[in-house]
Tab-separated table of C-alpha atoms and ligand atoms in Angstrom:
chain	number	residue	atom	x	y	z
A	1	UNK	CA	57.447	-68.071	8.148
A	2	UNK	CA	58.379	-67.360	11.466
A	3	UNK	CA	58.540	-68.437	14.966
A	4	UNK	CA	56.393	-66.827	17.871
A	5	UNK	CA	55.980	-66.832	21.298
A	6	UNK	CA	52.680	-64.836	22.687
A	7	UNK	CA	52.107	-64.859	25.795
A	8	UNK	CA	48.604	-63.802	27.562
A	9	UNK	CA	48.162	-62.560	31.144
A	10	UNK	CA	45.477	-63.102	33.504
A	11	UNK	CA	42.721	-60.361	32.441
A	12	UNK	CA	43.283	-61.735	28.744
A	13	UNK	CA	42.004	-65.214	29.518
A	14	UNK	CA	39.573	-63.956	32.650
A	15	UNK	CA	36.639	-65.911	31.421
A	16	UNK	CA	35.896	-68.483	28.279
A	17	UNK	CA	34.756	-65.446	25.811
A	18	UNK	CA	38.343	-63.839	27.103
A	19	UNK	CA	39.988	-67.361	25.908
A	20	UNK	CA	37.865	-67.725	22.796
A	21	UNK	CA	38.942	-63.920	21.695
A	22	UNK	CA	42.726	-65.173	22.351
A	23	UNK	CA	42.361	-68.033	20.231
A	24	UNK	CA	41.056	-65.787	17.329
A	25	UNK	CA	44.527	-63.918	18.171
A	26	UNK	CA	46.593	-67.205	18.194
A	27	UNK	CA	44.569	-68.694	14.544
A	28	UNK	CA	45.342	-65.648	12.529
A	29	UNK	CA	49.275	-65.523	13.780
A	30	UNK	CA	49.184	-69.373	12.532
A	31	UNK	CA	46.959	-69.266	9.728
A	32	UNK	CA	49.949	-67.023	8.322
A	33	UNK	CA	52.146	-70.001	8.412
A	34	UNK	CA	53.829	-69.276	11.345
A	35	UNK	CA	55.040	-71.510	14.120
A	36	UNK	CA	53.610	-70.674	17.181
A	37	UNK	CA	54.150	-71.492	21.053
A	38	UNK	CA	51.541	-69.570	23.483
A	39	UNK	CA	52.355	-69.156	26.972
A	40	UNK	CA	48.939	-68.572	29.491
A	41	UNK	CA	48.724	-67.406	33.200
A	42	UNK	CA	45.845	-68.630	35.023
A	43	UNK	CA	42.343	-66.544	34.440
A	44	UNK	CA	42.885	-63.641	36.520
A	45	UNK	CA	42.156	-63.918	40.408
A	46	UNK	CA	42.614	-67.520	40.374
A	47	UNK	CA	46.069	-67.275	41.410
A	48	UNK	CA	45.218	-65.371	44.531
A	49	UNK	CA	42.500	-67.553	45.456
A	50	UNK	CA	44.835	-70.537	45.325
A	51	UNK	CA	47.253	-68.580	47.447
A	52	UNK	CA	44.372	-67.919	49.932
A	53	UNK	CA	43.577	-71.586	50.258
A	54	UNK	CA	47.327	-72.246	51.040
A	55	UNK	CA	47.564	-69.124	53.353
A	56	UNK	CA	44.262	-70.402	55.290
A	57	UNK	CA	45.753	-73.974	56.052
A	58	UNK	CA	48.978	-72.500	56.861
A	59	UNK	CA	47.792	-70.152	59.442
A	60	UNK	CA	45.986	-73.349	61.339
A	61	UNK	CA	48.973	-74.318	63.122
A	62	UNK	CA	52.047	-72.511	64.444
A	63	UNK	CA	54.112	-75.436	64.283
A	64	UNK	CA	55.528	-73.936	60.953
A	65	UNK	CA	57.779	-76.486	58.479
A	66	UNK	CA	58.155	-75.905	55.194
A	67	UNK	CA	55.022	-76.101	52.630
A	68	UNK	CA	56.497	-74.341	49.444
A	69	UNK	CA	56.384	-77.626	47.395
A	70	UNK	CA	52.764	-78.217	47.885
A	71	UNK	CA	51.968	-74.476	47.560
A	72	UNK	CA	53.714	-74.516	44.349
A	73	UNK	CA	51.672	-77.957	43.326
A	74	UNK	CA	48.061	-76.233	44.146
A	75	UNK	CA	48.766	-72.682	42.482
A	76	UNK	CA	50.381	-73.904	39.743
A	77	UNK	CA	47.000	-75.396	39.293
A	78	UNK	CA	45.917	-72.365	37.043
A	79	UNK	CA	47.650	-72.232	34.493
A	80	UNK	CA	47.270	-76.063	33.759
A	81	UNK	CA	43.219	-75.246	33.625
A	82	UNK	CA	43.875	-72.228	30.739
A	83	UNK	CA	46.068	-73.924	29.118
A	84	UNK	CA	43.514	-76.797	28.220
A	85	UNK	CA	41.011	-74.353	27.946
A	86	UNK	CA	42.953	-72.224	24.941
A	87	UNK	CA	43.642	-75.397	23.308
A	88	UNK	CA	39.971	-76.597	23.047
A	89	UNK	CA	39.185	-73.080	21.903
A	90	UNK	CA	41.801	-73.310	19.172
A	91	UNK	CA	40.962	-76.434	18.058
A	92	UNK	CA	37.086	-75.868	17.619
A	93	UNK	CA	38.263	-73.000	14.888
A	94	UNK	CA	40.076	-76.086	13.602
A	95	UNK	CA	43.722	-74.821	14.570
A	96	UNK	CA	45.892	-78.075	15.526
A	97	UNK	CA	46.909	-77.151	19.211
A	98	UNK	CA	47.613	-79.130	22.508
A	99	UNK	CA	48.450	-78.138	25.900
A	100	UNK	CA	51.753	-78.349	27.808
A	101	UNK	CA	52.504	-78.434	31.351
A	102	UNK	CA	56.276	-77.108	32.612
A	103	UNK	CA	56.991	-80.837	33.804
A	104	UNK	CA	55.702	-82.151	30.021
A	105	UNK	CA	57.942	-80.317	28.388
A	106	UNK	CA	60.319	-79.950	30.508
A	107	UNK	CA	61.288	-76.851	32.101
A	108	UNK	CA	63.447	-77.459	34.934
A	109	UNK	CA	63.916	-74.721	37.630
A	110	UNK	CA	66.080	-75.100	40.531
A	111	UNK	CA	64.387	-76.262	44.311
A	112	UNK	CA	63.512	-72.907	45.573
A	113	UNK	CA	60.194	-73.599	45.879
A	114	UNK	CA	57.462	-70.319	45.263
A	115	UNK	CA	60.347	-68.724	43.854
A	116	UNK	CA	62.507	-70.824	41.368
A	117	UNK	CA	65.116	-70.141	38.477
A	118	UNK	CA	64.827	-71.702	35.107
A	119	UNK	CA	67.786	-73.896	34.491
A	120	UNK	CA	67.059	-75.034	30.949
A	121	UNK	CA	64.158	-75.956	28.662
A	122	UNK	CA	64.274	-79.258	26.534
A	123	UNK	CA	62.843	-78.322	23.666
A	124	UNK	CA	63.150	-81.187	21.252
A	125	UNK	CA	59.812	-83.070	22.044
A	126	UNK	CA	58.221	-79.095	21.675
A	127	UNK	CA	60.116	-78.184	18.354
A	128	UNK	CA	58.975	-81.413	16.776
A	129	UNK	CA	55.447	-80.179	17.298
A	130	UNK	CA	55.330	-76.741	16.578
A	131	UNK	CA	57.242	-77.806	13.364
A	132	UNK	CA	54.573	-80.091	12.525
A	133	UNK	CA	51.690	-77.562	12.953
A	134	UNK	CA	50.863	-78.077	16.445
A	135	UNK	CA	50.094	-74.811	18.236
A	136	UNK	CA	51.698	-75.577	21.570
A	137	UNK	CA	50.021	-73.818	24.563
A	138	UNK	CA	52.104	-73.855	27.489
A	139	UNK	CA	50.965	-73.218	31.326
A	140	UNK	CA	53.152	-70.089	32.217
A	141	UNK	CA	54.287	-69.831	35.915
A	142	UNK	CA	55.428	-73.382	36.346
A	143	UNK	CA	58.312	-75.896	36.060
A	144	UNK	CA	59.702	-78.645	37.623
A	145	UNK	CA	62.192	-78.894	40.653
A	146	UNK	CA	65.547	-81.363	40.210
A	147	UNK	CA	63.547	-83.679	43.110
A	148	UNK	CA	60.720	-83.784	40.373
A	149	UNK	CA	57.885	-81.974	42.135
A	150	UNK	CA	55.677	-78.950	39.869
A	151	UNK	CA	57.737	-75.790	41.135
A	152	UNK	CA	56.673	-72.020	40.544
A	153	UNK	CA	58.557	-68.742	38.947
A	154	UNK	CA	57.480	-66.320	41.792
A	155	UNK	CA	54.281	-63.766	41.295
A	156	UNK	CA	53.713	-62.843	37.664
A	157	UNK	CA	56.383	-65.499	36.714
A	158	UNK	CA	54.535	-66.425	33.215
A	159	UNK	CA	56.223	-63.357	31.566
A	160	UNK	CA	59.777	-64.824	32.318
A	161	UNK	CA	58.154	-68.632	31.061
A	162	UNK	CA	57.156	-66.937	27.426
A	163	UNK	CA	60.786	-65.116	27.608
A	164	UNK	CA	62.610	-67.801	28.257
A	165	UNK	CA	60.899	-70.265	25.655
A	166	UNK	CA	61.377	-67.671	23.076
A	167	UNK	CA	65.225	-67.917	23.997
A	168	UNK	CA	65.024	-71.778	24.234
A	169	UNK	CA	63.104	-71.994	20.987
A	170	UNK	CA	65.403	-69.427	18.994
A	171	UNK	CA	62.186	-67.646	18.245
A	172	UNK	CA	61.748	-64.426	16.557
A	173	UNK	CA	59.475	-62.481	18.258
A	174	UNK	CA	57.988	-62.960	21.514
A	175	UNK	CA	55.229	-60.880	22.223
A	176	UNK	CA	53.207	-60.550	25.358
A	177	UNK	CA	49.816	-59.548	25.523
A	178	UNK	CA	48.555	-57.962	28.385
A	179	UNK	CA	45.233	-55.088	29.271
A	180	UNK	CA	47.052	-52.031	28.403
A	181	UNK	CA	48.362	-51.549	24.705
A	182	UNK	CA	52.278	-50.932	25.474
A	183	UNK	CA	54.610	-49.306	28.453
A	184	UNK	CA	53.512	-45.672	29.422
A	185	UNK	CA	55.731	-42.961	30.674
A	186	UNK	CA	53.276	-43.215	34.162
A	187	UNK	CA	50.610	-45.029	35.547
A	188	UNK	CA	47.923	-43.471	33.383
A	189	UNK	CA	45.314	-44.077	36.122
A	190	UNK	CA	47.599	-41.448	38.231
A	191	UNK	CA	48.445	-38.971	34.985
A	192	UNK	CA	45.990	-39.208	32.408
A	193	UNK	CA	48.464	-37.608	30.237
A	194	UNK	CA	51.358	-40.187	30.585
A	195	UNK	CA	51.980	-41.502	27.085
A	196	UNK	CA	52.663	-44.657	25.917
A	197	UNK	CA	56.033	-45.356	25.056
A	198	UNK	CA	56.730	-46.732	21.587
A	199	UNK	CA	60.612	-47.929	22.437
A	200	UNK	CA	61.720	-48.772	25.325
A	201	UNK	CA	65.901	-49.985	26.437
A	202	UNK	CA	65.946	-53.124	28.407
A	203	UNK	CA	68.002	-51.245	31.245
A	204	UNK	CA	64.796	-48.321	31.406
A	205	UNK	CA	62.433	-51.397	31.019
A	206	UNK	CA	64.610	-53.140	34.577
A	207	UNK	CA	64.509	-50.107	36.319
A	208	UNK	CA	60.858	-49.770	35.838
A	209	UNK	CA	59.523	-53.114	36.323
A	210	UNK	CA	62.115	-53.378	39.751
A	211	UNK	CA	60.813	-49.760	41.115
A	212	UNK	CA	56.712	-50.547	40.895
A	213	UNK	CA	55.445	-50.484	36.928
A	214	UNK	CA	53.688	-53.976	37.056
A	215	UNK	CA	53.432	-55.109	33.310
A	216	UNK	CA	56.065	-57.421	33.388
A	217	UNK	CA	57.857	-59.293	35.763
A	218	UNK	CA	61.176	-58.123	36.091
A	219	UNK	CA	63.116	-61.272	35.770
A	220	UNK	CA	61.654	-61.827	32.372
A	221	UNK	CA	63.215	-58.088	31.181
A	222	UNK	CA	66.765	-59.348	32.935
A	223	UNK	CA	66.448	-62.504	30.328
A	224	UNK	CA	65.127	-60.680	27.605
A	225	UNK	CA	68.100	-58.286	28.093
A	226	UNK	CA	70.741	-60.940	28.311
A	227	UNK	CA	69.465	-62.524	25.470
A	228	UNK	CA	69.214	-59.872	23.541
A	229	UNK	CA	65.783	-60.919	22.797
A	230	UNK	CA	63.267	-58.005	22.287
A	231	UNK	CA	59.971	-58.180	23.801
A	232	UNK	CA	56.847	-56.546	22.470
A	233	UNK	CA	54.169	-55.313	25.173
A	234	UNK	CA	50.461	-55.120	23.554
A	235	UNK	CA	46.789	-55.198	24.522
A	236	UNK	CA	44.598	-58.379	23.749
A	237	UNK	CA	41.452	-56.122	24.488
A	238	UNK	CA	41.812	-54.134	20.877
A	239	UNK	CA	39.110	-53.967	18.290
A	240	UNK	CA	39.200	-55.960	15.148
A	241	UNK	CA	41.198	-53.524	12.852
A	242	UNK	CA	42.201	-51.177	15.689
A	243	UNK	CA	46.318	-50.455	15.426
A	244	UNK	CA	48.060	-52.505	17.986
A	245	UNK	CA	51.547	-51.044	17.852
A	246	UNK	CA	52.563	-51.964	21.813
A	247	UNK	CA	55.573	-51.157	22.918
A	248	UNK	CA	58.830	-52.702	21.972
A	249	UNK	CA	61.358	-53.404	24.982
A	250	UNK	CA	64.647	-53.687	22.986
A	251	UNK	CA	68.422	-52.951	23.233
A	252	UNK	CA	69.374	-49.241	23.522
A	253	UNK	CA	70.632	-48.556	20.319
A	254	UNK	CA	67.321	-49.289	18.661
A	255	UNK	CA	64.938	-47.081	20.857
A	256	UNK	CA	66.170	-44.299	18.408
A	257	UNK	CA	64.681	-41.606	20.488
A	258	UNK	CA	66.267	-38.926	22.215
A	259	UNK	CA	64.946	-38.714	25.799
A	260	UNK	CA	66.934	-37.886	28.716
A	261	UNK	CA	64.099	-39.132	31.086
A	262	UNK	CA	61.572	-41.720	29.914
A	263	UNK	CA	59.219	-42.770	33.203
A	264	UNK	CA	58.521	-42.192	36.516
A	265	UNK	CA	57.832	-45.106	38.628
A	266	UNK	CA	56.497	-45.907	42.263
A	267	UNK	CA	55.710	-48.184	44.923
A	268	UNK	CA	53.537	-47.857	47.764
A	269	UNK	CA	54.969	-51.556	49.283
A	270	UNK	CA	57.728	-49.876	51.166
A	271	UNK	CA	58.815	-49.674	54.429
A	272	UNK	CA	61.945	-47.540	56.636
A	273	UNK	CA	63.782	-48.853	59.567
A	274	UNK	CA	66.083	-46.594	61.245
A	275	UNK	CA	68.545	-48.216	63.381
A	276	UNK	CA	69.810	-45.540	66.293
A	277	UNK	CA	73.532	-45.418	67.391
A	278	UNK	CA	75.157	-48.460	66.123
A	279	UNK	CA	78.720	-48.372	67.178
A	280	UNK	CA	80.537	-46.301	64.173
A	281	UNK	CA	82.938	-48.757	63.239
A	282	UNK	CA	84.056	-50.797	60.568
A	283	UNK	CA	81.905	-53.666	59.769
A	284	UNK	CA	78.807	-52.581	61.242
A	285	UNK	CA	76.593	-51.932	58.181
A	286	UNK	CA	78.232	-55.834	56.609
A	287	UNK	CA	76.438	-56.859	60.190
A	288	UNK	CA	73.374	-55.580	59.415
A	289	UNK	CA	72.955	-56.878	55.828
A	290	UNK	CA	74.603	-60.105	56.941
A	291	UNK	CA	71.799	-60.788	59.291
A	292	UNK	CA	69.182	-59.346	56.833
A	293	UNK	CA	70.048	-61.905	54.438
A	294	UNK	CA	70.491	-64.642	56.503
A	295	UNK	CA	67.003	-64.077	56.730
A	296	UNK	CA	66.407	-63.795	53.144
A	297	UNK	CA	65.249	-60.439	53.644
A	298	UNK	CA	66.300	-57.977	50.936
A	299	UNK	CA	67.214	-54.510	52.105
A	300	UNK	CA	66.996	-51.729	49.543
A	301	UNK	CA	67.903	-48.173	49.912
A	302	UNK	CA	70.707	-47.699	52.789
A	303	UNK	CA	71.926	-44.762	54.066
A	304	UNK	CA	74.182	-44.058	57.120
A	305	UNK	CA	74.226	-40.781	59.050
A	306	UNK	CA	76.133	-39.261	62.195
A	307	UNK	CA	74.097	-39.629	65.211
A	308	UNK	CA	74.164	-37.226	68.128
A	309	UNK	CA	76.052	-39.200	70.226
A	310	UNK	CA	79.969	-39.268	69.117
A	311	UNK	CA	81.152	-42.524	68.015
A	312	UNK	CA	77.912	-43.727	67.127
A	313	UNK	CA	75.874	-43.712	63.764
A	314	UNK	CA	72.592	-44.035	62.475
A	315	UNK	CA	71.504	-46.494	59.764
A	316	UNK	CA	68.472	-46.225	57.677
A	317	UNK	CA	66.997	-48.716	55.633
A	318	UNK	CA	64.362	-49.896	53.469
A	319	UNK	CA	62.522	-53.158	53.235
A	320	UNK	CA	59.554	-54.612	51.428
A	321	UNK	CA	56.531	-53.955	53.854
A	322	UNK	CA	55.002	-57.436	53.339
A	323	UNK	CA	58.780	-57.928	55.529
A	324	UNK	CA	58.380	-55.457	57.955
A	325	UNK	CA	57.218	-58.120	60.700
A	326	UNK	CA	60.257	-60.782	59.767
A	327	UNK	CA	62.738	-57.715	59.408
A	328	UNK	CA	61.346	-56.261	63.350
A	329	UNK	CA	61.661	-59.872	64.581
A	330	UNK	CA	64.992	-60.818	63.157
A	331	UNK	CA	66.663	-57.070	64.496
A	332	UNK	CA	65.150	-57.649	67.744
A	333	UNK	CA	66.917	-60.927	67.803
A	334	UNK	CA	69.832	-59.904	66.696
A	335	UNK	CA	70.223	-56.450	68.597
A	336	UNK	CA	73.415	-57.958	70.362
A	337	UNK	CA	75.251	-58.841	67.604
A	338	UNK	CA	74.109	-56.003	65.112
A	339	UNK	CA	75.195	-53.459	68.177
A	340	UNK	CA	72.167	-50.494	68.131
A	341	UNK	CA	70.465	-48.898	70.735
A	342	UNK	CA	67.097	-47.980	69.173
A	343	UNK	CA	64.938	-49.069	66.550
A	344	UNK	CA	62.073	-46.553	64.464
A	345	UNK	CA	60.186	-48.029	61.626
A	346	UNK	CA	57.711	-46.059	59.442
A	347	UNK	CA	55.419	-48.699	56.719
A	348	UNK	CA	53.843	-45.241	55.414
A	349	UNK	CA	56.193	-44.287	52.879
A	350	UNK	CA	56.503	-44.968	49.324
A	351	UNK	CA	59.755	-44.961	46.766
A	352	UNK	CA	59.314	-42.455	43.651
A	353	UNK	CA	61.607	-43.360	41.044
A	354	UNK	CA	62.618	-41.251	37.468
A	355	UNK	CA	64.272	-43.459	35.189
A	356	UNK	CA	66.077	-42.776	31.591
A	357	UNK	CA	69.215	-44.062	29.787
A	358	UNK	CA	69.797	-40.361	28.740
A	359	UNK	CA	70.704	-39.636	32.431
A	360	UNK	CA	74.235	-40.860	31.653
A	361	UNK	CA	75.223	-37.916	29.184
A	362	UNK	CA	73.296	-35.228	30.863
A	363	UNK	CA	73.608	-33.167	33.717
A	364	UNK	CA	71.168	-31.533	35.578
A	365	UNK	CA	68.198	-34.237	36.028
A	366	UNK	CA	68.596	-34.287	39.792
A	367	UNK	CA	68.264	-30.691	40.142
A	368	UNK	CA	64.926	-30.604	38.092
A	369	UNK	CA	63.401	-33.657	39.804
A	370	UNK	CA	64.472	-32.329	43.670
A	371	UNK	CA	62.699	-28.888	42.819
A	372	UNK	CA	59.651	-30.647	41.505
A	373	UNK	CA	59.296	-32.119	44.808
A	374	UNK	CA	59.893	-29.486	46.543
A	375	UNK	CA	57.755	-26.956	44.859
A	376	UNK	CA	55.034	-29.319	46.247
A	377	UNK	CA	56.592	-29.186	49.699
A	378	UNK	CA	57.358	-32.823	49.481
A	379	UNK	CA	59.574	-34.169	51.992
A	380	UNK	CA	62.366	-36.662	51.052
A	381	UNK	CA	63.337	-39.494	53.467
A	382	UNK	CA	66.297	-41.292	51.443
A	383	UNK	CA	67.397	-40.668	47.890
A	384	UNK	CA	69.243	-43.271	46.055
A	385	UNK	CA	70.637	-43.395	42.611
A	386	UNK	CA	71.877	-45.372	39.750
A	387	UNK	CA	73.446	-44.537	36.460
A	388	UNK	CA	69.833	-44.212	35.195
A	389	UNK	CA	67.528	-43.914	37.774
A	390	UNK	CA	66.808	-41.044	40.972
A	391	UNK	CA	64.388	-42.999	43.568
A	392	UNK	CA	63.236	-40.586	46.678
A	393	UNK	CA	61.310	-42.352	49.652
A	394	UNK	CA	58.572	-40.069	50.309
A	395	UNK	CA	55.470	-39.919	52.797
A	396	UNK	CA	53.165	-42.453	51.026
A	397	UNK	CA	50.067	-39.500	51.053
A	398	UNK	CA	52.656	-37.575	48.955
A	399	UNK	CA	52.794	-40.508	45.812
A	400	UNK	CA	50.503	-39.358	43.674
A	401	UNK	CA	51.380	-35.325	43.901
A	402	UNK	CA	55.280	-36.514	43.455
A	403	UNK	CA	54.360	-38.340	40.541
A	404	UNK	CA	52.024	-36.172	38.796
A	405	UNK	CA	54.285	-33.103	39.593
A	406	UNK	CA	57.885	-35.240	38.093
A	407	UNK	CA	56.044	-36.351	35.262
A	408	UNK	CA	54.949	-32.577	34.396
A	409	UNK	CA	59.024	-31.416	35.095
A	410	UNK	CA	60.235	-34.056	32.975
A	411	UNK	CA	57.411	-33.031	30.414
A	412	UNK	CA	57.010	-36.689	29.939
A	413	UNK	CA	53.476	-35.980	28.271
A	414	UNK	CA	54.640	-34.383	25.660
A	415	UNK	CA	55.922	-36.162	22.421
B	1	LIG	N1	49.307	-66.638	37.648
B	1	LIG	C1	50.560	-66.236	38.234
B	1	LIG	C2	50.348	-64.986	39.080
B	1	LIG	O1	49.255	-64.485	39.180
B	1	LIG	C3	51.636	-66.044	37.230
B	1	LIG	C4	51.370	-64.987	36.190
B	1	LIG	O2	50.231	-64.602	35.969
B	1	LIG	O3	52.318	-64.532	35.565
B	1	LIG	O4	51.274	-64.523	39.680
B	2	MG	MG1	51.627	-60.323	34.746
């Protein structure tokens, strides 16, 4: 006997024949005599119609205030519908099952509303019923706030919910079940020979989840990693018989194979601010960051430069573009303090990212991936690195040539 979490996104419980093939998925992992908790997001689209509700209101009045707490109660609203939903399924193939909301249980998150931190799961109402038989299906997404109101985990938050009741409930596996059938080496949709990855290190697994790869949220990877608790990615969409191996997101010394590079990732949501003759002094770029976050605005890549004019520099930056308008605002209003004479912004650029643990022991990956790019006469805007990871901003027209021509450098298609 053992103990599972499985977790299913939004495309796996899109519609009721979606959420009667997941409860097929869920009876056979119990009628094996295992326990088993199942985490749900809400049937795909739902959440961004919810957010469009929320959005429409908000925009009605320019007297602003805060609304997070109610737009956490309405879109948690999802995930309490297929959570019910899975549990009728389940129980009309005469599996024992109930549903659980993040308050029922509880999970409590801190107060930052839209965007709250799991502070601990009580699981001893939970454990008593999984260990008598109950399948307990759990709305992903959601908890509740120290003030007792329904608060969310941020956009795709139900992957860091299953994690983090698989830590809570000592469990040993958690697997999360998604539409693709593991973690490729690309997006397959821009290399259709990217290959699917069948062991991936927690550390490659953060890089790519942070620099654009969408199948899991990347808060959920930092837990899994700091718990030491491997995660296995698989499709709910395959056939009856049809292998499911997934990928398996796990510590470094179990992904056994020898790689040096293992995927190239990218974002198209980026956006460059160049900041012209700041004063080049001491504490200039802490100004800049200080009034970036003061604004809760993260800044990413940052590089500094001479400018023409002698005692001045030039600062470039890059921002999330859904913050280009709050980052434009708050520089404007700050252009005293911060101490620049010009401002240049560009929201047509994207970040291209190579990422591998092997990167650490071997030279020479920085000089492969720059003459990739510039075989293709790509242009690169800011590099930044890691210990594992080379990210380039690039024109955004340029993403899908950069990628396609890294992956072929790095021969990531090949096995
Ligand atoms: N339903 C939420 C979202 O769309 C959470 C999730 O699916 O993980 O962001
Ligand atoms: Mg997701």
């Amino acid at each position: 006997m053992a103990r599972i979490v499985m977790k299913f996104g939004g495309t796996s419980v899109a519609d009721l024949d979606r959420i009667r093939h997941v409860s097929a998925l869920v009876a056979a992992e119990h009628a094996k005599g295992n326990e088993v908790a199942v985490v749900v997001s809400a049937m795909s689209g739902e959440t961004n119609r919810l957010v469009g509700y929320v959005d429409a209101l908000a925009a009605d009045t320019n007297l602003g205030g805060d609304i997070d707490d109610e737009y956490d109660a309405i879109v948690a609203s999802g995930e309490q519908v297929t959570s019910g939903l899975l549990s009728i399924a389940l129980r009309r193939r005469g599996v024992k099952a109930r549903s659980w909301q993040g308050w029922q249980i509880p999970l409590q998150t801190d107060g930052a509303h839209a965007s709250a931190r799991i502070k601990g799961i009580e699981t001893l109402a939970f454990n008593q019923s999984l260990k008598d038989g109950v399948v307990g299906v759990v709305a992903g997404f959601q908890g509740i706030s120290p003030q007792g109101r329904v608060s969310t985990l941020g956009r795709g938050g139900s992957d860091t919910s299953a994690v983090a009741l698989a830590v809570a409930l000592g469990a040993d596996r958690c697997d999360i079940y998604t539409d693709v059938d593991g973690v490729y080496t690309t997006d397959p949709r821009i290399v259709p020979e990217a290959r699917r990855l069948g062991r991936i290190a927690f550390e490659e697994m953060l890089e790519l989840a942070s620099q654009g790869a969408k199948v899991l949220q990347t808060r959920s990877v930092e837990l899994a990693m700091n718990n030491n608790l491997p995660i296995r990615v698989l499709t709910s969409f395959a056939q009856d018989g049809e292998p499911n191996p997934g990928t398996l997101v796990c510590a470094e010394e179990e992904t056994m194979e020898e790689r040096v590079v293992s995927g190239v990732a990218y974002s198209r949501d980026e956006a460059q601010i160049s900041l012209l003759r700041l004063d080049d002094e001491p504490g200039v770029v802490a100004r800049v960051c200080g009034v970036m976050a003061e604004a809760n605005i993260s800044v990413d890549m940052i590089v500094q430069g001479t400018s023409r004019r002698e005692d001045s520099a030039n600062l470039v930056f890059t921002i999330g573009r859904r913050d280009l308008d709050k980052t434009l605002a708050t520089l404007e209003t700050n252009k005293k303090k911060i101490g620049f004479d010009g401002l240049l912004y560009n929201d047509k650029v994207s970040k291209v990212s190579v990422i591998g643990i092997g990167m650490r022991s071997h030279a020479g990956v920085a000089h492969t991936m720059f003459s990739a790019l510039a075989e293709k006469n790509i242009n690169i805007e800011v590099i930044a690195t890691s210990e594992i990871k080379i990210s380039v901003l690039i024109d955004s027209d340029m993403t899908e040539l950069a990628v396609r021509a890294l992956h072929s450098a790095f021969e990531l298609g090949v096995s």
